[in-house]
Coordinates of C-alpha atoms in Angstrom, one line a residue:
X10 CA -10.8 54.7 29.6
X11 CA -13.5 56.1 31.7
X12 CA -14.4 53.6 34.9
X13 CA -17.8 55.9 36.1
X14 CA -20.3 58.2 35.0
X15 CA -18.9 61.0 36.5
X16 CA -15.6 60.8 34.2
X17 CA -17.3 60.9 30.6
X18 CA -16.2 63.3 28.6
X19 CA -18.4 66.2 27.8
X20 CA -16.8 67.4 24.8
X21 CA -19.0 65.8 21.9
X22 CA -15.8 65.2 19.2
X23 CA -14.1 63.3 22.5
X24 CA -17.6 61.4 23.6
X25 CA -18.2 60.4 19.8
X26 CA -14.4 59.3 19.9
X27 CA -14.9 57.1 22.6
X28 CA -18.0 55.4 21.2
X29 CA -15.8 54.6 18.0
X30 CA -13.2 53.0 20.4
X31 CA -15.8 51.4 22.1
X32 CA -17.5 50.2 19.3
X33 CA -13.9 48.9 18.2
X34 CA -12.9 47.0 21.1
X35 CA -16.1 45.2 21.6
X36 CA -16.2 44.1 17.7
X37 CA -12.7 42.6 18.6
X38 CA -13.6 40.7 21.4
X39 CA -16.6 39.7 19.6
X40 CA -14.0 38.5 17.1
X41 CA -12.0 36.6 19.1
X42 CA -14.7 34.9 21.1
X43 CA -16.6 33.7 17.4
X44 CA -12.9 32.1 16.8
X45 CA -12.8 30.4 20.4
X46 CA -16.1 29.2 20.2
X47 CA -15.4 27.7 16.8
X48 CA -11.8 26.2 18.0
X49 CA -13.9 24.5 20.9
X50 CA -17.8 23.5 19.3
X51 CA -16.9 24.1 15.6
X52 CA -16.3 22.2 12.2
X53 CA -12.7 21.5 12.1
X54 CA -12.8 20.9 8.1
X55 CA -10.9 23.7 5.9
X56 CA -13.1 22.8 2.8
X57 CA -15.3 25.5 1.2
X58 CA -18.1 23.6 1.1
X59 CA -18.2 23.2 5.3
X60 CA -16.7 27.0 5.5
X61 CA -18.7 28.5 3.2
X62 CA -21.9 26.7 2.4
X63 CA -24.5 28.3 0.1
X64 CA -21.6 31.4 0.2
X65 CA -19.2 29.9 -1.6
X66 CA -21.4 30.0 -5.1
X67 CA -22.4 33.7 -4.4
X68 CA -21.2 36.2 -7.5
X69 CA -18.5 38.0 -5.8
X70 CA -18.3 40.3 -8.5
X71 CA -14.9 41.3 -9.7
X72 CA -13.0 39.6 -6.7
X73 CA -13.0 36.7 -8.1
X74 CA -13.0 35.7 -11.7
X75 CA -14.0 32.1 -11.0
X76 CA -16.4 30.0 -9.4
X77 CA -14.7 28.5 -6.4
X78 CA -13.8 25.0 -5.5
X79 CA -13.8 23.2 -2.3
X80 CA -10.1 24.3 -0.9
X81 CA -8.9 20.9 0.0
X82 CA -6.6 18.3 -1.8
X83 CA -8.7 15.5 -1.6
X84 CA -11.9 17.0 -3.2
X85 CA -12.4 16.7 -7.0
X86 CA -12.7 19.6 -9.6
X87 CA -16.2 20.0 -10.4
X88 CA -15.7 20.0 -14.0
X89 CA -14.1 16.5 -13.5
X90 CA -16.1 13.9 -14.9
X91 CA -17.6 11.7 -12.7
X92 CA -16.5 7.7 -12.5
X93 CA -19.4 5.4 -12.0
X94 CA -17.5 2.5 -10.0
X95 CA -19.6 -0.8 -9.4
X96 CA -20.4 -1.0 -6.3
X97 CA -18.9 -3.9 -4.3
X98 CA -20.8 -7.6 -4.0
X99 CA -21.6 -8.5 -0.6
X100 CA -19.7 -12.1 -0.1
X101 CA -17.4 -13.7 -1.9
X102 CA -16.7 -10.5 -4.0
X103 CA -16.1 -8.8 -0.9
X104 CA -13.7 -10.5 1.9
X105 CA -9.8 -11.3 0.8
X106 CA -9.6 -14.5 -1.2
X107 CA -6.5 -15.1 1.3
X108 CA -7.9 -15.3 4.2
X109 CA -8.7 -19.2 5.6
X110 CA -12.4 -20.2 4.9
X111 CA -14.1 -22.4 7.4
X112 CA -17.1 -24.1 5.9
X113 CA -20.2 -24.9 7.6
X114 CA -23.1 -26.6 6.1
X115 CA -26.8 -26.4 7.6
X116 CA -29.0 -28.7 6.6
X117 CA -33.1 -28.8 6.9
X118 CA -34.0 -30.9 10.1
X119 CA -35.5 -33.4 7.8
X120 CA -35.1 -34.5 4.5
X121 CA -38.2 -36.4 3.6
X122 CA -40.4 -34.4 1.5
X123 CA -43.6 -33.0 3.5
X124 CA -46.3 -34.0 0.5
X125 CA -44.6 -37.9 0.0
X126 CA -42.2 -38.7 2.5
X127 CA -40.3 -39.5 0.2
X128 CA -36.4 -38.8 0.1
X129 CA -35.4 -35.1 -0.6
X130 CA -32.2 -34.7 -3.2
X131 CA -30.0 -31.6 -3.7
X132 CA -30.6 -29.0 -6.4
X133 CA -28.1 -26.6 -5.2
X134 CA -27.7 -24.2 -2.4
X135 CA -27.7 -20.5 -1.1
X136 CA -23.8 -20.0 0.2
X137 CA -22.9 -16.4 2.0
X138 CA -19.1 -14.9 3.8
X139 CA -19.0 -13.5 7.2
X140 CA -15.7 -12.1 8.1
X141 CA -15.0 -13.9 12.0
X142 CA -12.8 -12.5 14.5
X143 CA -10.8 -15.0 16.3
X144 CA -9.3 -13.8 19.4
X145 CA -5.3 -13.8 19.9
X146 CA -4.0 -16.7 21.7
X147 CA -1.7 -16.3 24.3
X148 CA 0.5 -19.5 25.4
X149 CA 3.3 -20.5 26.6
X150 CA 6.5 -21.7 24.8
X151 CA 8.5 -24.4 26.6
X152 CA 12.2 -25.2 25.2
X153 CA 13.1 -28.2 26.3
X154 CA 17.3 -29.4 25.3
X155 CA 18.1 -32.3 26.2
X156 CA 21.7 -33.3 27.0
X157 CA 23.4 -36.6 25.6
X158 CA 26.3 -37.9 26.4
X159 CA 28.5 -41.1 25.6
X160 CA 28.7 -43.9 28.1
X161 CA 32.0 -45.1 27.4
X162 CA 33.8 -41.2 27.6
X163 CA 33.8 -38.7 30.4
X164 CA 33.8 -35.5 28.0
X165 CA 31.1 -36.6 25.6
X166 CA 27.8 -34.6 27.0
X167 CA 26.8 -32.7 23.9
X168 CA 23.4 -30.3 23.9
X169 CA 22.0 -28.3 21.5
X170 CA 22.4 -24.8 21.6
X171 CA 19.4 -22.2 23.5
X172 CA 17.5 -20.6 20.6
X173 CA 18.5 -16.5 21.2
X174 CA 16.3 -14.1 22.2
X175 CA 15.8 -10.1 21.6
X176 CA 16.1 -10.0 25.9
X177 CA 18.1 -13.1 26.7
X178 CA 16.8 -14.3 29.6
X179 CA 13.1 -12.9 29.7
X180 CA 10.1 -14.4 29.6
X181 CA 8.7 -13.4 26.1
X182 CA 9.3 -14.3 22.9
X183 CA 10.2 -11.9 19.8
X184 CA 6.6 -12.1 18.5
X185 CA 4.9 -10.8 21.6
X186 CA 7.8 -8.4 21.8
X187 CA 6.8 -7.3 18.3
X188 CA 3.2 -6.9 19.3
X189 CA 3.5 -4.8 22.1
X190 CA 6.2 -2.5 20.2
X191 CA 3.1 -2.4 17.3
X192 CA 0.3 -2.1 19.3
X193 CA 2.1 0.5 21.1
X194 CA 3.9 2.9 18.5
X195 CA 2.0 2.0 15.6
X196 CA -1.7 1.8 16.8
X197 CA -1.3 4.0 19.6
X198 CA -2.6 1.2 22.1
X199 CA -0.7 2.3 25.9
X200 CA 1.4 -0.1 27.2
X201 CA -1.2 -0.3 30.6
X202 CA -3.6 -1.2 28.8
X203 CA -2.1 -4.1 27.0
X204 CA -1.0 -5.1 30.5
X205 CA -5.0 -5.7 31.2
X206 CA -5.6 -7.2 28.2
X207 CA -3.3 -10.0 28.7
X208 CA -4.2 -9.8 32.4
X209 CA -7.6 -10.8 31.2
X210 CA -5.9 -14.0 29.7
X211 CA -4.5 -15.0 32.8
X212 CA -0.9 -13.6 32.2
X213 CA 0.3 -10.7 35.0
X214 CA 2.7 -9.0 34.0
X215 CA 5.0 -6.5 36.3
X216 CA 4.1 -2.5 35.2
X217 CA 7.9 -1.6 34.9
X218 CA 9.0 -4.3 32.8
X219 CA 7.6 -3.7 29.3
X220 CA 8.8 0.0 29.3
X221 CA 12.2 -1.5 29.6
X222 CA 11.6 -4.2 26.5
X223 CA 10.9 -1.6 24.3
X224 CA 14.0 0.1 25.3
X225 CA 16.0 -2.8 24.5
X226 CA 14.0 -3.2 21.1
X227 CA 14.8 0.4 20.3
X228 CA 18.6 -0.8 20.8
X229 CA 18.4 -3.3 18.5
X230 CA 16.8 -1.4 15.6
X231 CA 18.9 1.8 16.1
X232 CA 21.2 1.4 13.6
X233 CA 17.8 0.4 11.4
X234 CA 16.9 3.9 12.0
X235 CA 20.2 5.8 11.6
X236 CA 20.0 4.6 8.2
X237 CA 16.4 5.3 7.6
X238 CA 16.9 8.9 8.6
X239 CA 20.3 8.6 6.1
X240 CA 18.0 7.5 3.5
X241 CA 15.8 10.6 4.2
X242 CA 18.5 13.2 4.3
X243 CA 20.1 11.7 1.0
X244 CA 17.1 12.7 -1.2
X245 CA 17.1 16.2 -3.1
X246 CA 13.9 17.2 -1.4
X247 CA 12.3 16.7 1.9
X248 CA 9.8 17.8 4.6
X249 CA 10.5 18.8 8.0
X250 CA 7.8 19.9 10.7
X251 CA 7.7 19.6 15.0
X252 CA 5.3 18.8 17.6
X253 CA 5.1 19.1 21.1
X254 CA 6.0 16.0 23.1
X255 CA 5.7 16.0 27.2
X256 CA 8.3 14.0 29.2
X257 CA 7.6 13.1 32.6
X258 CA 10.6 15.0 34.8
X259 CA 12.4 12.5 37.2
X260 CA 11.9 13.0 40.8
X261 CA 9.1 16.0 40.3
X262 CA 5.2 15.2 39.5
X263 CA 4.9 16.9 36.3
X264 CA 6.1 17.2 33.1
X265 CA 8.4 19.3 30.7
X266 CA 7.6 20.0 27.2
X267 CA 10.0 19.0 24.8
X268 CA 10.0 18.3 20.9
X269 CA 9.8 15.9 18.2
X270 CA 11.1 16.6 14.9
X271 CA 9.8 14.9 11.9
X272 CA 11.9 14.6 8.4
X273 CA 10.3 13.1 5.6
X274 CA 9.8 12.0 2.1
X275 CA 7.7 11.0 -1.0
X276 CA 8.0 11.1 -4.3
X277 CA 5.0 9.2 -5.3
X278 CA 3.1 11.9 -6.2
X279 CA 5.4 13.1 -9.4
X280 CA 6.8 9.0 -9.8
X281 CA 9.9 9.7 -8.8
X282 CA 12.5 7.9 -6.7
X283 CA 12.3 8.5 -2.9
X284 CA 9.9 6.1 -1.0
X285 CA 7.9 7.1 1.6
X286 CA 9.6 7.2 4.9
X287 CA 9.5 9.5 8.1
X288 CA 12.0 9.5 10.9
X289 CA 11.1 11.4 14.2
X290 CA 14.1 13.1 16.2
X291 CA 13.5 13.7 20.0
X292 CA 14.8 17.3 21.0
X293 CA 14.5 19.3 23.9
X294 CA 13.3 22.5 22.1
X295 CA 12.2 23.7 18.6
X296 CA 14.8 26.7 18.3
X297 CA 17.7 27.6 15.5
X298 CA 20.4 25.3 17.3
X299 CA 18.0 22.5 17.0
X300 CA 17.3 22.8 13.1
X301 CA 21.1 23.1 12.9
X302 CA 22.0 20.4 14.8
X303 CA 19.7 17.8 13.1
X304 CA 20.1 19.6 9.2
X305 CA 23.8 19.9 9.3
X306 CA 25.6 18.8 6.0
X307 CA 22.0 19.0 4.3
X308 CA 21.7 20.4 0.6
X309 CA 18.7 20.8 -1.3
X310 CA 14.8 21.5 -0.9
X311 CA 13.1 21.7 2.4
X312 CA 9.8 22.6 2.7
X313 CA 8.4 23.4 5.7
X314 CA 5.5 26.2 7.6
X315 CA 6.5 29.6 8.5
X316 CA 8.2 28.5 11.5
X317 CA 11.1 31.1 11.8
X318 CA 14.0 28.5 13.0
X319 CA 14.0 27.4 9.6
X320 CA 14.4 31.3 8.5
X321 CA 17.0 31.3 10.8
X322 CA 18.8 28.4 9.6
X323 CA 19.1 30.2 6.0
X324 CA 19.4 33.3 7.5
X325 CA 23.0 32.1 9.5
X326 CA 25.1 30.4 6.5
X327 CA 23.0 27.0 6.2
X328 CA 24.5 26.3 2.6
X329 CA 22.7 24.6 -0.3
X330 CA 19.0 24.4 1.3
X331 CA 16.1 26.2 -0.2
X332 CA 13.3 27.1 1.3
X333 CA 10.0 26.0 0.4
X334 CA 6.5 27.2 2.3
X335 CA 3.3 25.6 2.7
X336 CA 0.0 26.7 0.6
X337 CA -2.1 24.6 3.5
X338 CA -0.8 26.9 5.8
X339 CA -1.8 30.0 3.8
X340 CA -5.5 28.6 3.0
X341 CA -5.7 27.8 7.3
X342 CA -5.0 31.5 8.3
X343 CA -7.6 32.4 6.1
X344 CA -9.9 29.9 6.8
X345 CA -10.1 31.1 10.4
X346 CA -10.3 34.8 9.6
X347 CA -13.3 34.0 7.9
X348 CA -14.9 32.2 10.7
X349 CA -14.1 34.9 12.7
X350 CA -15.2 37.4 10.2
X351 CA -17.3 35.9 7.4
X352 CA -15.9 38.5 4.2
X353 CA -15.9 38.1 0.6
X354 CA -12.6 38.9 -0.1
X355 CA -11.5 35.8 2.8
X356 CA -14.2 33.6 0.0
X357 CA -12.6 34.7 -3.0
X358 CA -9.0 33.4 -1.7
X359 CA -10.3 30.4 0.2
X360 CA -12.0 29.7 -3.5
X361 CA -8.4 30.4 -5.5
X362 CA -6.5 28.0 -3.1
X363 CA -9.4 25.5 -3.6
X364 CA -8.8 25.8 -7.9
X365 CA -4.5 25.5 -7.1
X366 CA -6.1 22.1 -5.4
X367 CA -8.0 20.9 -7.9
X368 CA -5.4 21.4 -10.4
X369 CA -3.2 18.9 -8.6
X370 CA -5.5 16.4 -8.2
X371 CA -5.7 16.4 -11.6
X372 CA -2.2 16.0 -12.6
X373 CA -1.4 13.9 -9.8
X374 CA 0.5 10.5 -10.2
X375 CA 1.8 12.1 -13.3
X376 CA 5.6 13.0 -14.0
X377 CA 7.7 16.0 -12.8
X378 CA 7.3 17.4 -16.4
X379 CA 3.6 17.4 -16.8
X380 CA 3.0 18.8 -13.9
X381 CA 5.6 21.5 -14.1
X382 CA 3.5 22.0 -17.5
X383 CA 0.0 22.4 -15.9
X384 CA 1.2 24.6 -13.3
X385 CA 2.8 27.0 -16.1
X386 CA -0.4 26.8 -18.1
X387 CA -3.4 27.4 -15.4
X388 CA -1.7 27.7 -11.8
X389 CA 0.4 30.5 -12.5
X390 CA -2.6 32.9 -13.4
X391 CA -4.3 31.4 -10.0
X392 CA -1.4 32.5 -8.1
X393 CA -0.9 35.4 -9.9
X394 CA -4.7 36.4 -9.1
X395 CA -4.4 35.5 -5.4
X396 CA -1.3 38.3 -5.0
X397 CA -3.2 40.7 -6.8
X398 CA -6.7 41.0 -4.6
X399 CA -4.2 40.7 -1.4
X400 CA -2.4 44.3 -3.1
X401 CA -5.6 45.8 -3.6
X402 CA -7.3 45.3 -0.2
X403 CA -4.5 45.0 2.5
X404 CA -4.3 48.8 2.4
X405 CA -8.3 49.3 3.0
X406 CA -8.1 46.7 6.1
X407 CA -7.3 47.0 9.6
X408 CA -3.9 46.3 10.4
X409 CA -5.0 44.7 13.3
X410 CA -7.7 42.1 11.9
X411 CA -7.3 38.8 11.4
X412 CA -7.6 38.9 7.7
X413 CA -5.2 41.5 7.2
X414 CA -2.8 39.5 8.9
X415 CA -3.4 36.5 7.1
X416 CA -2.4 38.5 4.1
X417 CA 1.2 39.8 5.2
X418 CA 1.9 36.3 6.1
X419 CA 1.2 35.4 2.5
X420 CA 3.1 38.3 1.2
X421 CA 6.0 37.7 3.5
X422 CA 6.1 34.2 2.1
X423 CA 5.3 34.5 -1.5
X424 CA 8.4 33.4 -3.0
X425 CA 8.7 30.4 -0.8
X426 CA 4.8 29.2 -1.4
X427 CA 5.1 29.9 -5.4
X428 CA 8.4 27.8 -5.4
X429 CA 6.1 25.0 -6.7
X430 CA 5.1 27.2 -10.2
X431 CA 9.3 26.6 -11.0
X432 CA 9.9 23.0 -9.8
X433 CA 8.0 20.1 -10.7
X434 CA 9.0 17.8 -7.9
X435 CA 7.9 20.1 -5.4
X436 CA 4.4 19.8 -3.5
X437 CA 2.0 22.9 -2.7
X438 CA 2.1 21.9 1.0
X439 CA 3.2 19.9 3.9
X440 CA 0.9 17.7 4.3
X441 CA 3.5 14.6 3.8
X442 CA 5.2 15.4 6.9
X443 CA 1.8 16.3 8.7
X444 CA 0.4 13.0 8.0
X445 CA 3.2 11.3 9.9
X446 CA 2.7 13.8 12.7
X447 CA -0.9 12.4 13.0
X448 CA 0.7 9.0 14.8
X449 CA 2.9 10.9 17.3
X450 CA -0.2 13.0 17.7
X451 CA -2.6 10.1 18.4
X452 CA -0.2 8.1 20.7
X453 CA 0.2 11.7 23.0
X454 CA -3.1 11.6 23.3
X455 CA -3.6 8.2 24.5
X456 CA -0.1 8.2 26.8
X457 CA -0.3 11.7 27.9
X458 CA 3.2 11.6 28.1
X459 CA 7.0 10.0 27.6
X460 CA 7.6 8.4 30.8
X461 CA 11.7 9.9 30.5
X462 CA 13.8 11.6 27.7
X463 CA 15.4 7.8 27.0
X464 CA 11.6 6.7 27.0
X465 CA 11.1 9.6 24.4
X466 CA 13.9 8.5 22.3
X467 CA 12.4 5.1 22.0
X468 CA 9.2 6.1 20.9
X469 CA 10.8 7.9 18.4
X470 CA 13.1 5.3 17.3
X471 CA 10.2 2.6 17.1
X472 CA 7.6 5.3 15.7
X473 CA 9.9 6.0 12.9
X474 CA 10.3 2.5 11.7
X475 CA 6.4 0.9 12.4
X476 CA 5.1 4.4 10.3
X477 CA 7.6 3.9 7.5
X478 CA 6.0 0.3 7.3
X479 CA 2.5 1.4 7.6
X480 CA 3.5 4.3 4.8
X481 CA 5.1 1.6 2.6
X482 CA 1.7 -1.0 2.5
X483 CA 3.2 -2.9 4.9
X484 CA 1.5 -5.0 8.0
X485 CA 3.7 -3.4 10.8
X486 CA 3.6 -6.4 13.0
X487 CA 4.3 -8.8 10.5
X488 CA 7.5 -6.6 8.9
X489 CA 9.1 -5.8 12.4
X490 CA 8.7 -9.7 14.1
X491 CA 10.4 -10.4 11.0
X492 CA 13.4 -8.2 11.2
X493 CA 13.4 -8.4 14.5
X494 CA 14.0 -12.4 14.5
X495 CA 16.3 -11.6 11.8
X496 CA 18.4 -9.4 13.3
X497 CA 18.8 -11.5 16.6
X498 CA 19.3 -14.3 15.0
X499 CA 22.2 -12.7 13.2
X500 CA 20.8 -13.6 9.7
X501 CA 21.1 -10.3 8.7
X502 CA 24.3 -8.3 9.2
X503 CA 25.3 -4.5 10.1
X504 CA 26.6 -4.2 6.1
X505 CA 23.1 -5.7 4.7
X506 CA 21.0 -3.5 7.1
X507 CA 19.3 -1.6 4.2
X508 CA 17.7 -5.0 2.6
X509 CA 15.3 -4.8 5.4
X510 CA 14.2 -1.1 5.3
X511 CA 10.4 -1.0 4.4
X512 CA 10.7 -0.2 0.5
X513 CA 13.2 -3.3 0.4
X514 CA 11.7 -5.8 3.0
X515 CA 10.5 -9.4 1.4
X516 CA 8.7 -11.5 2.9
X517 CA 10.0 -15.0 4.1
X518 CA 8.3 -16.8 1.4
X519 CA 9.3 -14.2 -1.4
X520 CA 12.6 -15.0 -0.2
X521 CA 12.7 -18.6 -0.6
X522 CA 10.9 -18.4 -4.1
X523 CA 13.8 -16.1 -5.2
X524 CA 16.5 -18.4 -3.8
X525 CA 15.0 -21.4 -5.4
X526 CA 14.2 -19.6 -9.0

């Protein structure tokens, strides 16, 4: 390209060329600018609406046949009708009847009546719930065994037995083990900072040693895991998805990016048997050998993105595993061509995927069968519709645009992404597996990093188990101090591990009920 004045061409055909190239180039960079701009300062919501605006009702003529609906799973078909809920009461209505109530009466500073004097009597009263935060106490547990022994015999000193302890020998109990392991893996809550928080209590606390209780937690629920991620890989269809997890190298002052793998499942949405669970696998890379490695002896549906290890893994002889793609996926790439490049024909599909959307949320909670039936009836024709504008305007597009490319990645994964129109246990997207990637996510972004690949494994084996609980309804402090007791305490053993997965786990008192009923 021309650097001066001097070297223009003079040949009008070869000037008017270069002002077309010109022209080209700086729409591109325009382009790609618009789309770093909107990564950094924009609206990171996918819905139409946001995307869209006022567009999104525009008459698109024959592109699309439709109005189109907001293009996100949570958003309600506009031909739904509407619920009126009653709003909730402030007050009693509106706190847990199980929580403790602490009453506290205020009474006028007098009770003689201001006309007479004369003695004021009750005729009922004004009562109102505040929900109170009481702060955690932290104390100390002294066990104290005395020793006995018999006057008359020299072998007769007899003493009860020391209670046991996740960390023999340490100076914290299970519970505050439990705490830190939750606050940590299941809230995202660093471990320095809940160093100063109990600091602020009074109770300093060496930096090095609650990195090496969770490590010794970890041990002690490993085989809890194992059979978690057994329970995962047993069911007929499952998720599987990766994200980037930095491990602080030892001896050198930076880190190496490694990999956490995420396999799970959920059959909720169709009723059927699988609870929800995820189990995170660390890894040292996201390749072929990887997937292998970790999917070996699996057979039957995994869905996943367009992430071409899992290609691979068909590809090479991985028996018995279909492939299923991710509509979300689809609906992103042309989300961001169309901030990029605002087009009709980026609406009209961002509108389709929204009406696939809305016809799941309609059918969802419902049985494999119905929904297998709806998709048939309506989806099919959406689908269909969404291949046929991609055929008619890749070939008018540049190759090179970000729209066009959004297309061949549709194309390329059509049979995977309709997979769903054929099956119906299978879901229109990841977004099961992406949920769970949310926690690793968060806690990365508090931690920075894992402080060692053994300190990476921990977090993986901890994070599995706390999100299972927090997937299954479950209070994850309260479910892992429980197993945790029990399974020091040997109350629990290695053959009776599954009664305390999430989906299984009673509470003590549900326990006792049973046992006496």
């Amino acid at each position: 390209m021309p650097s001066r004045a001097d070297d223009l061409p003079e040949d009008l055909e070869q000037m008017a060329a270069l002002v077309r190239e010109l022209r080209a180039e700086n729409a591109q960079l325009r382009s790609l600018l618009k789309g770093i701009a909107q990564q950094a300062f924009g609206n990171r919501s996918e819905r139409a609406s946001v995307i869209l605006g006022d567009q999104g009702q525009l008459d698109l003529g024959d592109l699309v046949s439709t109005p189109t609906v907001a293009a996100n799973d949570d958003e309600a078909p506009e031909d739904k009708p509407v619920i009126k809920r009653p709003r909730a009461k402030r007050g009693i209505m509106a706190l847990p009847a199980h929580l403790e109530r602490v009453e506290q009466v205020i009474d006028p500073q007098t009770l003689d009546c201001p006309c007479c004097a004369g003695r004021l009597h009750k005729i009922g009263e004004d009562a109102s719930e505040a929900l109170d935060w009481v702060p955690a106490i932290v104390r100390v547990i002294r066990t104290v065994r005395p020793r006995y022994a018999c006057r008359n015999c020299r072998e007769g000193v007899i003493q009860a037995p020391a209670p046991r302890r996740a960390i023999p020998g340490s100076m914290v109990t299970t519970s505050t083990l439990a705490w830190m392991a939750t606050a940590r893996f299941a809230w995202s809550i660093p471990l320095n900072r809940q160093l100063q928080m109990l600091a602020g209590q009074g109770a300093i606390l060496d930096r090095a040693l609650p990195s090496r209780w969770m490590r010794k937690i970890a041990w002690w629920l490993r085989s809890l895991y194992e059979l978690q991620l057994a329970y995962i890989h047993a069911q007929s269809r499952i998720f599987c998805d990766e994200t980037r997890m930095p491990v602080l190298e030892k001896g050198r002052k930076r880190t190496r990016i490694t990999q956490f793998w995420a396999h799970a499942c959920d059959d909720g949405p169709w009723s059927g048997p699988a609870r929800p669970a995820v189990a995170y696998i660390h890894a040292r890379g996201r390749g072929h050998a990887e997937a292998r490695q970790q999917l070996a002896g699996y057979r039957g549906i995994l869905q996943v993105d367009g992430y071409g290890a899992y290609k691979t893994l068909v590809r090479k002889g991985a028996e018995g595993v279909v492939l299923v793609f991710c509509l979300a996926h689809v609906r992103r790439k042309f989300v961001d061509a169309y901030r990029k490049s605002p087009s009709p024909v980026a609406a009209a599909i961002i509108g389709l995927i929204g009406e696939v959307y809305a016809i799941e949320a309609r059918v969802r909670a419902g049985n494999a069968a119905d929904r297998l039936a709806a998709r048939q009836a309506e989806t099919c024709k959406v689908m269909a519709t969404i291949k046929t504008q991609i055929n008619d305007m890749l070939p008018r597009l540049s190759p090179k645009s970000d729209l066009a490319k959004a297309m061949r990645y549709t194309l390329n994964h059509w049979k995977g992404l309709t997979l769903f129109l054929e099956d119906g246990r299978i879901e229109v997207d990841t977004n099961t597996v992406e949920r769970g990637m949310r926690n690793v996510a968060q806690g990365r972004k508090s931690s920075l990093f894992a402080g060692s690949e053994e300190g990476a494994r921990t977090w993986a084996v901890l994070a599995s188990l706390l999100q299972t609980a927090r997937l299954n309804g479950l209070d994850p402090y309260t479910w892992l101090n429980d197993v945790l007791e029990r399974i020091v305490n040997e109350e629990v053993m290695i053959n009776d591990l599954h009664s305390l997965l999430a989906w299984n786990w009673r509470p003590a008192t549900d326990r006792l009920e049973a046992l006496v009923a």
